[in-house]
C-alpha cells in the first residue's frame, strides 16, 4: 500500500487535521556552527511545531487547519499568510493587539542540531483564551494535534485543556508531540510534570529518543524505559531515533523502521514533517493502528519526509512534497 496515493480522498474535509498551539519566527544563523553572539546575520524562517505539522499535512495532500493566536503585527500577519499560502485553513487564527508574535533565535551546530533562545514575555500565542476557541472547527477534525508549549502558561493552558476536552468528547483522535523546549519552562521538573499531566489523554504520541531519556530519566535505548510511557488506551507510541529511523509500539505489535541517509543541514522541523506525514495517513485510514504492514509503509514515508526536511534551512520551506518523499522511499535506505 502506497501512502497518499489518493490525493482527493486525503484532502476531503472528512480527513481534517486540526493543529493547536504556537507559530513563531525562527531566526536561523546564515552560517552554521557559530554562537548567536558570533553570527553575522540571520535568515527569517516561520516555525513553531504545531504550525509546521499543519503545513506538512497540507503540503502532503492532506486537509489541515491551525488554531492559535498571533500578535497584530507585521510578523503575525506574515505568519498567517504563510499558513494560507501553504493551504492551511486559518479560521482558527486570532490576533492580539497588545502582545507581540513570538520570536526564537536558533543556533545551528555543525551537525545541524539546534539550541534555542526565545522571546516570549508574554507573546500572543500564550494569551489565547478558552472563550476565543473556534470549537466548531475543532469538532470537524478527524485528528486534533497539539504539543506541550501551550501548557506552560495561562490563559493558553486552559484553552488547550478545553480544546482537548471538546475533541475527546466529539470522538476525535488526539495526537501529542510534546516537543520538549526546556528554556521555556520554569524548570526541568516543571517541564516533566507539565508534559506528563496530559499524557493519558492522547490516542497517538510521538517522542524523540532524547525526550524519552528526559521524561523517564533513563536510557532511551532500553525498551523497558520506553514502555514505562505506555498506558492502557494508547493506540500508537512512536519513538524517533534521528537518522536511524523510528520505533513503534501498539497494543498488538512493535518494531522499528530504518531511516534514510541524507546530507543534513538543519534538523529544524524534521520531527514535524514526520508527524504531519503520519497524520495524513492516520486521518485517511485509522486502521493503520491495527495493521502492521500499513503502519510500516506509512512510517517509511514519514522517515523519508523527516529526512528531506533536514536538507535545507528552516522548517516550513524545507517540508517535502509527496513526490520527493516517495522518491526517497523508492531509493531505499
XYZ file of C-alpha atoms in Angstrom:
333
model
C 0.000 0.000 0.000
C 1.465 3.351 -1.031
C 0.525 6.076 1.456
C -1.118 9.186 -0.002
C -1.936 7.536 -3.286
C -5.362 9.154 -3.364
C -4.908 12.935 -3.093
C -8.623 13.660 -3.492
C -9.559 11.468 -0.537
C -6.732 12.844 1.583
C -7.835 16.451 1.017
C -11.506 15.898 1.829
C -12.745 17.768 4.918
C -13.689 14.350 6.371
C -9.932 13.844 6.938
C -9.232 17.213 8.564
C -6.217 17.501 10.898
C -6.509 20.462 13.289
C -3.246 21.604 14.853
C -3.290 23.670 18.053
C -0.572 25.829 19.591
C 2.186 28.239 18.671
C 3.572 29.675 15.463
C 6.561 31.983 15.608
C 9.500 33.392 13.686
C 12.742 31.419 13.882
C 15.866 33.472 13.230
C 18.420 30.952 11.933
C 22.127 31.971 11.593
C 23.263 32.228 7.984
C 26.454 30.330 8.953
C 26.243 27.040 10.880
C 28.489 26.322 13.831
C 28.603 29.855 15.293
C 27.102 31.016 18.584
C 24.338 33.631 18.479
C 26.870 36.299 19.504
C 29.284 35.282 16.719
C 26.635 35.089 13.982
C 26.831 37.904 11.465
C 23.337 37.503 10.064
C 20.138 35.525 10.426
C 17.626 34.057 7.990
C 13.997 34.640 8.985
C 12.001 31.391 8.909
C 8.441 30.625 10.025
C 8.370 27.992 12.787
C 6.509 26.558 15.764
C 5.967 22.806 15.851
C 2.126 22.667 15.625
C 2.151 25.099 12.672
C 4.906 23.103 10.952
C 2.737 19.986 11.302
C -0.289 21.807 9.810
C 1.809 22.916 6.816
C 3.310 19.434 6.402
C -0.161 17.862 6.308
C -1.342 20.332 3.644
C 1.832 20.025 1.550
C 1.468 16.247 1.549
C -2.051 16.437 0.123
C -3.989 16.298 3.403
C -6.512 18.729 4.837
C -5.325 20.852 7.770
C -6.278 23.809 9.943
C -4.393 25.765 12.604
C -5.746 27.165 15.870
C -3.617 29.765 17.637
C -3.019 33.435 18.414
C -0.635 35.911 16.787
C 0.499 39.435 17.536
C -1.373 42.030 15.495
C 1.993 42.975 13.999
C 3.789 42.503 10.708
C 5.256 39.165 11.751
C 1.856 37.854 12.906
C 0.135 38.759 9.636
C 3.091 37.358 7.682
C 2.764 34.011 9.509
C -0.987 33.693 8.914
C -0.373 34.486 5.230
C 2.252 31.714 5.143
C -0.323 29.271 6.571
C -2.778 30.306 3.826
C -0.111 30.075 1.107
C 0.627 26.538 2.290
C -3.040 25.547 2.015
C -3.798 25.570 5.762
C -7.278 26.644 6.909
C -6.770 29.753 9.097
C -10.268 30.270 10.502
C -8.946 29.325 13.970
C -6.284 32.085 13.879
C -6.675 35.204 16.049
C -4.691 38.422 16.508
C -3.840 40.101 19.809
C -3.416 43.888 19.758
C -1.433 44.021 22.998
C 1.189 41.283 22.598
C 3.841 40.564 20.009
C 4.314 37.471 17.866
C 6.886 35.133 19.467
C 10.466 35.049 18.185
C 13.155 32.387 18.585
C 16.845 32.675 17.782
C 18.182 29.278 16.788
C 21.862 28.310 16.947
C 22.843 25.727 14.352
C 25.714 23.461 15.334
C 27.858 21.911 12.575
C 25.819 18.698 12.894
C 22.608 20.595 12.078
C 21.389 20.209 15.706
C 19.924 23.283 17.378
C 19.851 25.410 20.504
C 17.089 27.955 21.136
C 16.751 31.408 22.681
C 13.133 32.574 22.917
C 11.474 35.993 23.089
C 8.031 35.363 24.601
C 7.285 37.625 27.558
C 4.417 37.033 27.043
C 3.892 36.504 23.329
C 0.438 36.472 21.724
C 0.268 32.658 21.443
C 0.381 32.412 25.272
C -2.679 34.675 25.587
C -5.223 32.554 23.712
C -8.310 32.255 25.937
C -10.813 29.430 26.193
C -13.688 31.741 25.152
C -11.829 32.589 21.913
C -11.566 28.985 20.701
C -13.187 28.009 17.416
C -14.707 24.810 18.805
C -16.775 24.203 15.643
C -13.549 23.920 13.653
C -12.020 21.570 16.233
C -15.118 19.359 16.244
C -14.892 18.987 12.434
C -11.473 17.316 12.766
C -10.603 13.673 12.304
C -7.367 14.303 14.240
C -6.609 17.008 16.837
C -2.854 17.576 17.188
C -1.006 19.516 19.897
C 2.293 19.926 21.738
C 3.230 20.915 25.286
C 4.396 24.530 24.911
C 0.757 25.649 25.066
C 0.591 24.103 28.582
C 3.264 26.361 30.089
C 1.259 29.490 30.935
C -2.293 30.696 31.464
C -4.609 31.537 29.817
C -3.333 29.343 26.951
C -3.122 26.257 29.172
C -6.867 26.439 29.963
C -7.634 26.990 26.273
C -5.533 23.918 25.405
C -7.367 21.788 28.000
C -10.787 22.977 26.775
C -9.899 22.290 23.130
C -8.655 18.812 24.038
C -11.811 18.073 26.062
C -14.014 19.183 23.141
C -12.045 16.968 20.730
C -12.236 13.936 23.020
C -15.964 14.450 23.660
C -16.513 14.509 19.888
C -14.622 11.210 19.448
C -11.727 12.849 17.601
C -8.288 11.176 17.639
C -5.871 13.138 19.851
C -2.252 13.357 18.661
C 0.509 14.577 21.019
C 4.103 15.522 20.232
C 5.441 17.109 23.428
C 8.345 18.871 21.684
C 10.377 19.491 24.840
C 11.824 23.022 24.921
C 13.362 23.332 28.381
C 14.271 27.070 28.170
C 10.541 27.881 28.053
C 9.630 26.056 31.274
C 10.362 27.330 34.815
C 12.474 24.203 35.488
C 13.132 20.715 34.057
C 10.884 19.256 36.794
C 8.045 21.614 35.806
C 8.507 20.567 32.174
C 8.385 16.855 33.002
C 5.325 17.297 35.198
C 3.523 19.560 32.711
C 4.197 17.282 29.736
C 3.065 14.166 31.611
C -0.034 15.905 33.061
C -1.965 15.308 29.800
C -0.101 12.158 28.699
C -3.054 9.797 29.118
C -5.456 11.963 27.079
C -3.741 11.080 23.783
C -4.518 8.326 21.265
C -1.188 8.737 19.468
C 2.104 10.038 20.911
C 5.381 10.744 19.138
C 8.532 11.360 21.186
C 12.195 11.609 20.231
C 14.835 9.399 21.862
C 16.105 12.488 23.743
C 12.596 13.133 25.056
C 12.274 9.515 26.240
C 15.541 9.988 28.167
C 14.266 13.267 29.656
C 10.802 12.002 30.600
C 11.884 8.638 32.021
C 15.289 9.821 33.321
C 16.667 6.607 31.832
C 18.295 5.193 28.695
C 16.057 5.702 25.637
C 17.512 2.565 24.017
C 16.221 0.439 26.879
C 12.769 -0.748 25.844
C 11.714 -1.003 29.495
C 12.063 2.795 29.774
C 10.125 3.390 26.567
C 7.327 1.071 27.707
C 7.039 2.957 31.000
C 5.437 5.661 28.809
C 2.790 3.237 27.520
C -0.700 3.246 29.049
C -3.954 1.339 28.535
C -5.942 3.093 25.794
C -2.961 4.431 23.821
C -3.222 3.350 20.171
C 0.318 4.106 18.988
C 3.580 5.261 20.577
C 6.388 6.279 18.220
C 9.985 6.979 19.247
C 12.061 8.794 16.606
C 15.779 7.970 16.655
C 17.131 10.725 14.385
C 18.660 9.451 11.149
C 18.463 5.869 12.480
C 14.682 5.870 11.879
C 11.933 5.144 14.393
C 10.474 2.541 16.749
C 6.748 1.856 17.025
C 4.642 0.294 19.773
C 0.963 -0.666 19.711
C -1.127 -2.966 21.898
C -0.551 -5.866 19.492
C 2.832 -5.350 17.819
C 6.096 -3.417 17.945
C 9.106 -2.929 15.702
C 11.422 -0.440 14.058
C 11.749 1.145 10.616
C 15.197 2.336 9.448
C 15.790 5.958 8.432
C 17.355 7.457 5.302
C 20.836 8.902 4.916
C 20.770 12.448 3.547
C 23.028 15.499 3.668
C 21.720 17.116 6.879
C 21.964 20.903 7.087
C 19.303 21.824 9.669
C 17.182 19.410 11.730
C 14.520 22.078 12.475
C 11.075 20.738 11.613
C 12.193 17.165 10.826
C 10.022 15.717 13.613
C 7.108 17.879 12.469
C 7.447 16.673 8.864
C 7.485 13.105 10.241
C 4.327 13.711 12.331
C 2.484 15.596 9.568
C 3.168 12.810 7.109
C 1.942 10.164 9.543
C -1.198 12.159 10.448
C -2.195 12.437 6.773
C -2.243 8.645 6.670
C -3.940 8.261 10.078
C -6.675 10.754 9.096
C -7.247 8.873 5.857
C -7.283 5.380 7.386
C -7.038 4.810 11.130
C -6.888 1.018 10.660
C -3.153 1.818 10.471
C -3.108 1.405 14.292
C -4.111 -2.264 13.917
C -2.413 -3.217 10.638
C 1.360 -3.520 10.998
C 2.052 -3.702 7.268
C 0.145 -0.452 6.619
C 1.829 1.211 9.598
C 5.326 0.225 8.403
C 4.602 1.606 4.909
C 3.386 4.884 6.420
C 6.439 5.069 8.708
C 8.822 4.607 5.756
C 7.100 7.580 4.182
C 7.304 9.553 7.468
C 11.022 8.765 7.871
C 11.621 9.981 4.311
C 9.606 13.160 4.956
C 11.614 13.909 8.091
C 14.925 13.228 6.325
C 14.127 15.528 3.383
C 13.215 18.309 5.808
C 16.793 18.318 7.188
C 18.384 19.043 3.804
C 17.692 22.790 3.846
C 17.363 25.603 6.406
C 14.102 26.399 8.186
C 11.134 24.110 8.796
C 8.216 25.122 6.548
C 10.333 25.969 3.466
C 12.039 22.562 3.801
C 8.850 20.463 4.103
C 8.759 17.718 1.464
C 6.307 17.062 -1.341
C 4.678 13.657 -1.811
C 6.820 13.061 -4.924
C 10.111 13.842 -3.121
C 9.258 11.555 -0.181
C 8.125 8.715 -2.468
C 11.347 9.045 -4.478
C 13.469 8.672 -1.326
C 11.419 5.640 -0.189
C 11.866 4.049 -3.633
C 15.627 4.675 -3.489
C 15.857 2.770 -0.203
C 17.874 3.311 2.977
